[in-house]
Amino acid sequence: MADTEGPTRESWEALAAAEVKGRDLDWQTPEGITVKPLYTAEDVAGWEPGLPGFAPFTRGVRASMYAGRPWTIRQYAGFSTAEASNAFYRRNLAAGQKGLSVAFDLATHRGYDSDHPRVTGDVGKAGVAIDTVEDMKILFDGIPLDQMSVSMTMNGAVIPILAFFIVAGEEQGVPRQKLDGTIQNDILKEFMVRNTYIYPPEPSMRIVSDIFAYTSREMPRFNSISISGYHMQEAGATQLQELAFTVADGMDYVKYGVASGLDIDAFAGRLSFFFAIGMNFFMEVAKLRAARVLWHRAMTELGAKDERSKMLRTHCQTSGVSLTEQDPYNNVMRTTIEAMAAMLGGTQSLHTNALDEAIALPTDFSARIARNTQLVLQEETGMTRVVDPLGGSYYVESLTKALVDGAWELILRIQSEGGMAKAVAAGWPKAMIEEAAAAKAARIDRGEDVIVGVNKYRLPEEAPIDILDVDNHAVREAQMRRIESVKSSRDGKAVSQALDALREGARAKGNLLELAVEAARARATLGEISAAMEDVFGRFDTSPKPVKGVYGGAYQNDPRWTRLTDAVASTERRLGRRPRMLVAKMGQDGHDRGANLVSSMFGDLGFEIVPGPLFQTPSEAAALAVSSDVDVVGASSLAAGHKTLIPELIGHLADQGRADIKIVAGGVIPAQDYDALRKAGVSAIFGPGTNLVEAAAEVLRLLGHNMPPADEPPADRNAAE
């Protein structure tokens, strides 16, 4: 038989083009990577992923990976009080969870005791309130700390929280040498996106180094930092930005540790990472593989000799921002897909989000589904029996290489400008992330990125679901009673001496964690320990700077946008000035993605935006609204403080004779709270998934403009297949 030539890539491309009548099948990702419909060996020529357990660890940090032991199921949770959280942890551990991950409330993150006047709406919301060692002891009551790995997401008040954990362990009979777990301790990410910082950058970096020094000497089983890209992606970063900025953050932490006198191989092996896992499935798999390659390369360049120092170990969490309030049972599927991506990418531990977390803290019902998602993957699918099952995939290997190359280019830029701390101070990484977030939001609003149940296949009517509601006032009152009890029974002189020593150590370069442990033993509160350091370092504050032009550019020539800009111009002629909006972030929640998107979008429409500083009280926000003579206040709420903070704002405006200022509320606000907010005087409420173009039309109606009804979406946008 005569030889015949088989099909070639060119012949396939011709066949595919004919089948789709010439339409281009390539896809340009937000990372700037062109994804082709077909990958072959030529796409990975020269790329060698190696073997699991061997440098540069592309295919995993252990030779056997999950075939030897599955990843740790580490669900992140904290519920109002230490008692409630402890009960939840114990139920979950009995049901198969393998490690603990503690979520703290925002007052704790920001270094305030629960009785501080600035945190009236924050206590017990979005996590557990911890004011004293006694709270920490209750949190882990009946949970043996010499047998349980504990992860704590804490950055701002990291010194008192870690000190409380050490003392709670001691008083449980567990010496600090046996404590196992991780403290996040990643302050650069806070300055970039999450904003739960306390002190300025320089002393904050010193705190990181002091924790490295203390834990490497005293706590050999404890991970001294979890370098987090998670919050970057949640703030809107592309996967490439998340990858590059996270690795660059880690390089700076290593440099600070070495500069403080530590040997790189004495502490680098206890560094860990934390990545978000979103819905771009193969990109997320490739991102974790690329992260291991990049960290090995970075640590080699920084002088590490021990291969364990170059081994990137990571925790992952499924995306919060991908969860939707609309049609929320779809979130179960989203979390499952994301969990599979984390597993196939080679994570060491994983948190799976619950279906209701776009609305509130999870209930026991939703938390059980989230936890069992991981148990099903581990126990029923057979996925753990093969090490790196996607290794060798032309597509995955090509994506991995593209992410390595793109992220390394960005890392080199950061290093050429003096490192990540200087880049963060200059502000350009934050600006890049905010531009990416605005572009993503515009694509969703325009229907270019499909969110099932939100901008396509939308239900005509949403059925309510049961959610967890926290009584903020009751939690705060209980915490205040416990603080009072601790203060009344302690040795006041010993506390004063310990806090004075801490202040002196802050001035004279003493180890801050070591000094805080002594203060914690004397029963100093979290607020007192934080304030002692604040007396020396000061408290850091910033004001938002909204990006411009992203929404306007995305909507150029769109008739809906033109109608809105015409309406803004008409309102300007009527008022004699541009309509003016204060975008207010009240309380201690630093997540500002939503507020920044609103500022950017309304600014592009022609509104004059007054971007309110983070962490305002309702009285401060009201004073700024009055002094700026705004027409509307957009109150952004992401941490369940809206029922306390927004009514207080309305009351302060009324007291100052400006009840005419319209109040609109947006963010994570459960539908069950809408009636109470409307009765308090809120004119419009925009929940998760709101189309900002439609929100702008509603705001213009509130300001007296007769806006036409919103366009009906194209017929096929909501059609069921």
PDB file of C-alpha atoms in Angstrom, residues 401-564:
ATOM      1  CA  LYS A 401       4.745  28.519  30.022  1.00  0.00           C
ATOM      2  CA  ALA A 402       2.818  31.617  28.922  1.00  0.00           C
ATOM      3  CA  LEU A 403       2.059  32.501  32.556  1.00  0.00           C
ATOM      4  CA  VAL A 404       5.659  31.892  33.636  1.00  0.00           C
ATOM      5  CA  ASP A 405       6.977  34.151  30.866  1.00  0.00           C
ATOM      6  CA  GLY A 406       4.396  36.907  31.347  1.00  0.00           C
ATOM      7  CA  ALA A 407       4.622  36.948  35.139  1.00  0.00           C
ATOM      8  CA  TRP A 408       8.430  36.898  35.126  1.00  0.00           C
ATOM      9  CA  GLU A 409       8.467  39.924  32.833  1.00  0.00           C
ATOM     10  CA  LEU A 410       6.286  41.800  35.341  1.00  0.00           C
ATOM     11  CA  ILE A 411       8.448  40.600  38.254  1.00  0.00           C
ATOM     12  CA  LEU A 412      11.574  41.906  36.520  1.00  0.00           C
ATOM     13  CA  ARG A 413       9.919  45.314  36.169  1.00  0.00           C
ATOM     14  CA  ILE A 414       9.122  45.293  39.894  1.00  0.00           C
ATOM     15  CA  GLN A 415      12.677  44.303  40.813  1.00  0.00           C
ATOM     16  CA  SER A 416      14.150  46.997  38.555  1.00  0.00           C
ATOM     17  CA  GLU A 417      12.116  49.597  40.459  1.00  0.00           C
ATOM     18  CA  GLY A 418      13.346  48.492  43.873  1.00  0.00           C
ATOM     19  CA  GLY A 419      10.977  45.680  44.787  1.00  0.00           C
ATOM     20  CA  MET A 420       7.323  45.231  45.601  1.00  0.00           C
ATOM     21  CA  ALA A 421       7.233  47.483  48.664  1.00  0.00           C
ATOM     22  CA  LYS A 422       8.339  50.425  46.510  1.00  0.00           C
ATOM     23  CA  ALA A 423       5.948  49.469  43.719  1.00  0.00           C
ATOM     24  CA  VAL A 424       3.072  49.334  46.223  1.00  0.00           C
ATOM     25  CA  ALA A 425       4.082  52.748  47.586  1.00  0.00           C
ATOM     26  CA  ALA A 426       4.117  54.107  44.019  1.00  0.00           C
ATOM     27  CA  GLY A 427       0.606  52.716  43.533  1.00  0.00           C
ATOM     28  CA  TRP A 428       0.868  51.222  40.074  1.00  0.00           C
ATOM     29  CA  PRO A 429       0.090  47.562  40.944  1.00  0.00           C
ATOM     30  CA  LYS A 430      -3.127  48.678  42.670  1.00  0.00           C
ATOM     31  CA  ALA A 431      -4.021  50.831  39.646  1.00  0.00           C
ATOM     32  CA  MET A 432      -3.429  47.859  37.298  1.00  0.00           C
ATOM     33  CA  ILE A 433      -5.731  45.685  39.383  1.00  0.00           C
ATOM     34  CA  GLU A 434      -8.457  48.338  39.525  1.00  0.00           C
ATOM     35  CA  GLU A 435      -8.313  48.809  35.752  1.00  0.00           C
ATOM     36  CA  ALA A 436      -8.651  45.043  35.271  1.00  0.00           C
ATOM     37  CA  ALA A 437     -11.607  44.996  37.701  1.00  0.00           C
ATOM     38  CA  ALA A 438     -13.383  47.813  35.863  1.00  0.00           C
ATOM     39  CA  ALA A 439     -12.806  46.123  32.498  1.00  0.00           C
ATOM     40  CA  LYS A 440     -14.224  42.852  33.866  1.00  0.00           C
ATOM     41  CA  ALA A 441     -17.298  44.591  35.304  1.00  0.00           C
ATOM     42  CA  ALA A 442     -17.926  46.359  31.992  1.00  0.00           C
ATOM     43  CA  ARG A 443     -17.699  43.059  30.090  1.00  0.00           C
ATOM     44  CA  ILE A 444     -20.242  41.493  32.462  1.00  0.00           C
ATOM     45  CA  ASP A 445     -22.591  44.483  32.237  1.00  0.00           C
ATOM     46  CA  ARG A 446     -22.420  44.328  28.436  1.00  0.00           C
ATOM     47  CA  GLY A 447     -23.017  40.558  28.431  1.00  0.00           C
ATOM     48  CA  GLU A 448     -19.634  39.808  26.854  1.00  0.00           C
ATOM     49  CA  ASP A 449     -18.662  37.659  29.863  1.00  0.00           C
ATOM     50  CA  VAL A 450     -21.596  35.387  30.654  1.00  0.00           C
ATOM     51  CA  ILE A 451     -22.653  34.816  34.274  1.00  0.00           C
ATOM     52  CA  VAL A 452     -25.393  32.188  34.230  1.00  0.00           C
ATOM     53  CA  GLY A 453     -28.430  33.356  36.148  1.00  0.00           C
ATOM     54  CA  VAL A 454     -27.205  36.959  36.263  1.00  0.00           C
ATOM     55  CA  ASN A 455     -26.768  38.394  32.771  1.00  0.00           C
ATOM     56  CA  LYS A 456     -28.040  35.327  30.894  1.00  0.00           C
ATOM     57  CA  TYR A 457     -30.665  32.693  31.671  1.00  0.00           C
ATOM     58  CA  ARG A 458     -31.985  34.921  34.447  1.00  0.00           C
ATOM     59  CA  LEU A 459     -34.899  33.572  36.497  1.00  0.00           C
ATOM     60  CA  PRO A 460     -38.064  35.678  36.220  1.00  0.00           C
ATOM     61  CA  GLU A 461     -38.415  35.502  39.996  1.00  0.00           C
ATOM     62  CA  GLU A 462     -35.925  34.551  42.711  1.00  0.00           C
ATOM     63  CA  ALA A 463     -36.960  32.224  45.526  1.00  0.00           C
ATOM     64  CA  PRO A 464     -35.620  33.304  48.941  1.00  0.00           C
ATOM     65  CA  ILE A 465     -33.085  31.124  50.730  1.00  0.00           C
ATOM     66  CA  ASP A 466     -32.356  30.865  54.437  1.00  0.00           C
ATOM     67  CA  ILE A 467     -29.282  32.829  55.480  1.00  0.00           C
ATOM     68  CA  LEU A 468     -27.373  33.344  58.702  1.00  0.00           C
ATOM     69  CA  ASP A 469     -28.070  36.663  60.450  1.00  0.00           C
ATOM     70  CA  VAL A 470     -25.746  37.938  63.188  1.00  0.00           C
ATOM     71  CA  ASP A 471     -27.104  40.185  65.953  1.00  0.00           C
ATOM     72  CA  ASN A 472     -24.260  42.685  65.979  1.00  0.00           C
ATOM     73  CA  HIS A 473     -25.530  44.541  69.048  1.00  0.00           C
ATOM     74  CA  ALA A 474     -25.834  41.388  71.173  1.00  0.00           C
ATOM     75  CA  VAL A 475     -22.357  40.187  70.181  1.00  0.00           C
ATOM     76  CA  ARG A 476     -20.798  43.564  70.977  1.00  0.00           C
ATOM     77  CA  GLU A 477     -22.484  43.750  74.375  1.00  0.00           C
ATOM     78  CA  ALA A 478     -21.260  40.243  75.274  1.00  0.00           C
ATOM     79  CA  GLN A 479     -17.710  41.095  74.192  1.00  0.00           C
ATOM     80  CA  MET A 480     -17.747  44.315  76.209  1.00  0.00           C
ATOM     81  CA  ARG A 481     -18.786  42.379  79.318  1.00  0.00           C
ATOM     82  CA  ARG A 482     -15.911  39.916  78.822  1.00  0.00           C
ATOM     83  CA  ILE A 483     -13.396  42.737  78.330  1.00  0.00           C
ATOM     84  CA  GLU A 484     -14.615  44.348  81.522  1.00  0.00           C
ATOM     85  CA  SER A 485     -14.339  41.033  83.387  1.00  0.00           C
ATOM     86  CA  VAL A 486     -10.762  40.461  82.194  1.00  0.00           C
ATOM     87  CA  LYS A 487      -9.686  43.988  83.098  1.00  0.00           C
ATOM     88  CA  SER A 488     -11.227  43.777  86.553  1.00  0.00           C
ATOM     89  CA  SER A 489      -9.419  40.530  87.425  1.00  0.00           C
ATOM     90  CA  ARG A 490      -5.930  41.229  86.045  1.00  0.00           C
ATOM     91  CA  ASP A 491      -2.857  42.818  87.632  1.00  0.00           C
ATOM     92  CA  GLY A 492      -3.051  46.381  86.297  1.00  0.00           C
ATOM     93  CA  LYS A 493       0.558  47.164  87.170  1.00  0.00           C
ATOM     94  CA  ALA A 494       1.857  44.111  85.313  1.00  0.00           C
ATOM     95  CA  VAL A 495      -0.189  45.091  82.252  1.00  0.00           C
ATOM     96  CA  SER A 496       1.172  48.646  82.285  1.00  0.00           C
ATOM     97  CA  GLN A 497       4.731  47.397  82.585  1.00  0.00           C
ATOM     98  CA  ALA A 498       4.285  44.925  79.711  1.00  0.00           C
ATOM     99  CA  LEU A 499       2.746  47.594  77.454  1.00  0.00           C
ATOM    100  CA  ASP A 500       5.513  50.068  78.339  1.00  0.00           C
ATOM    101  CA  ALA A 501       8.073  47.416  77.419  1.00  0.00           C
ATOM    102  CA  LEU A 502       6.301  46.883  74.116  1.00  0.00           C
ATOM    103  CA  ARG A 503       6.396  50.616  73.344  1.00  0.00           C
ATOM    104  CA  GLU A 504      10.075  50.744  74.180  1.00  0.00           C
ATOM    105  CA  GLY A 505      10.712  47.685  72.037  1.00  0.00           C
ATOM    106  CA  ALA A 506       8.950  49.399  69.136  1.00  0.00           C
ATOM    107  CA  ARG A 507      11.310  52.363  69.537  1.00  0.00           C
ATOM    108  CA  ALA A 508      14.447  50.333  70.215  1.00  0.00           C
ATOM    109  CA  LYS A 509      14.040  47.371  67.826  1.00  0.00           C
ATOM    110  CA  GLY A 510      13.086  44.724  70.371  1.00  0.00           C
ATOM    111  CA  ASN A 511      11.239  41.696  69.000  1.00  0.00           C
ATOM    112  CA  LEU A 512       7.606  42.823  68.980  1.00  0.00           C
ATOM    113  CA  LEU A 513       6.068  39.337  69.079  1.00  0.00           C
ATOM    114  CA  GLU A 514       8.179  38.287  72.040  1.00  0.00           C
ATOM    115  CA  LEU A 515       7.173  41.432  73.951  1.00  0.00           C
ATOM    116  CA  ALA A 516       3.509  41.007  72.984  1.00  0.00           C
ATOM    117  CA  VAL A 517       3.485  37.450  74.337  1.00  0.00           C
ATOM    118  CA  GLU A 518       4.431  38.879  77.734  1.00  0.00           C
ATOM    119  CA  ALA A 519       1.648  41.473  77.455  1.00  0.00           C
ATOM    120  CA  ALA A 520      -0.836  38.754  76.498  1.00  0.00           C
ATOM    121  CA  ARG A 521       0.147  36.660  79.518  1.00  0.00           C
ATOM    122  CA  ALA A 522      -0.595  39.685  81.681  1.00  0.00           C
ATOM    123  CA  ARG A 523      -4.034  39.892  79.983  1.00  0.00           C
ATOM    124  CA  ALA A 524      -3.516  43.053  77.942  1.00  0.00           C
ATOM    125  CA  THR A 525      -6.264  43.300  75.349  1.00  0.00           C
ATOM    126  CA  LEU A 526      -5.827  43.239  71.589  1.00  0.00           C
ATOM    127  CA  GLY A 527      -6.671  46.938  71.411  1.00  0.00           C
ATOM    128  CA  GLU A 528      -4.164  47.812  74.125  1.00  0.00           C
ATOM    129  CA  ILE A 529      -1.333  45.883  72.444  1.00  0.00           C
ATOM    130  CA  SER A 530      -2.153  47.445  69.074  1.00  0.00           C
ATOM    131  CA  ALA A 531      -2.411  50.935  70.575  1.00  0.00           C
ATOM    132  CA  ALA A 532       0.973  50.582  72.292  1.00  0.00           C
ATOM    133  CA  MET A 533       2.607  50.032  68.911  1.00  0.00           C
ATOM    134  CA  GLU A 534       0.455  52.740  67.334  1.00  0.00           C
ATOM    135  CA  ASP A 535       1.842  55.198  69.895  1.00  0.00           C
ATOM    136  CA  VAL A 536       5.243  54.685  68.243  1.00  0.00           C
ATOM    137  CA  PHE A 537       4.381  53.848  64.634  1.00  0.00           C
ATOM    138  CA  GLY A 538       1.196  55.864  64.040  1.00  0.00           C
ATOM    139  CA  ARG A 539      -1.892  54.647  62.144  1.00  0.00           C
ATOM    140  CA  PHE A 540      -1.857  54.564  58.355  1.00  0.00           C
ATOM    141  CA  ASP A 541      -4.698  55.931  56.218  1.00  0.00           C
ATOM    142  CA  THR A 542      -5.217  56.365  52.489  1.00  0.00           C
ATOM    143  CA  SER A 543      -7.947  57.770  50.237  1.00  0.00           C
ATOM    144  CA  PRO A 544      -9.234  55.983  47.120  1.00  0.00           C
ATOM    145  CA  LYS A 545      -8.182  57.226  43.678  1.00  0.00           C
ATOM    146  CA  PRO A 546     -10.729  55.901  41.138  1.00  0.00           C
ATOM    147  CA  VAL A 547      -9.495  54.837  37.719  1.00  0.00           C
ATOM    148  CA  LYS A 548     -10.882  56.718  34.740  1.00  0.00           C
ATOM    149  CA  GLY A 549     -11.902  55.907  31.202  1.00  0.00           C
ATOM    150  CA  VAL A 550     -12.372  52.121  31.440  1.00  0.00           C
ATOM    151  CA  TYR A 551     -16.188  52.104  31.483  1.00  0.00           C
ATOM    152  CA  GLY A 552     -16.432  54.989  29.023  1.00  0.00           C
ATOM    153  CA  GLY A 553     -14.103  53.211  26.635  1.00  0.00           C
ATOM    154  CA  ALA A 554     -15.969  49.909  26.895  1.00  0.00           C
ATOM    155  CA  TYR A 555     -19.325  51.582  26.203  1.00  0.00           C
ATOM    156  CA  GLN A 556     -18.186  53.893  23.423  1.00  0.00           C
ATOM    157  CA  ASN A 557     -20.951  54.217  20.782  1.00  0.00           C
ATOM    158  CA  ASP A 558     -23.389  52.200  22.940  1.00  0.00           C
ATOM    159  CA  PRO A 559     -26.834  53.905  22.758  1.00  0.00           C
ATOM    160  CA  ARG A 560     -27.563  53.136  26.425  1.00  0.00           C
ATOM    161  CA  TRP A 561     -24.388  54.954  27.466  1.00  0.00           C
ATOM    162  CA  THR A 562     -25.201  57.885  25.224  1.00  0.00           C
ATOM    163  CA  ARG A 563     -28.652  58.247  26.820  1.00  0.00           C
ATOM    164  CA  LEU A 564     -27.050  58.240  30.271  1.00  0.00           C
TER     165      LEU A 564
END
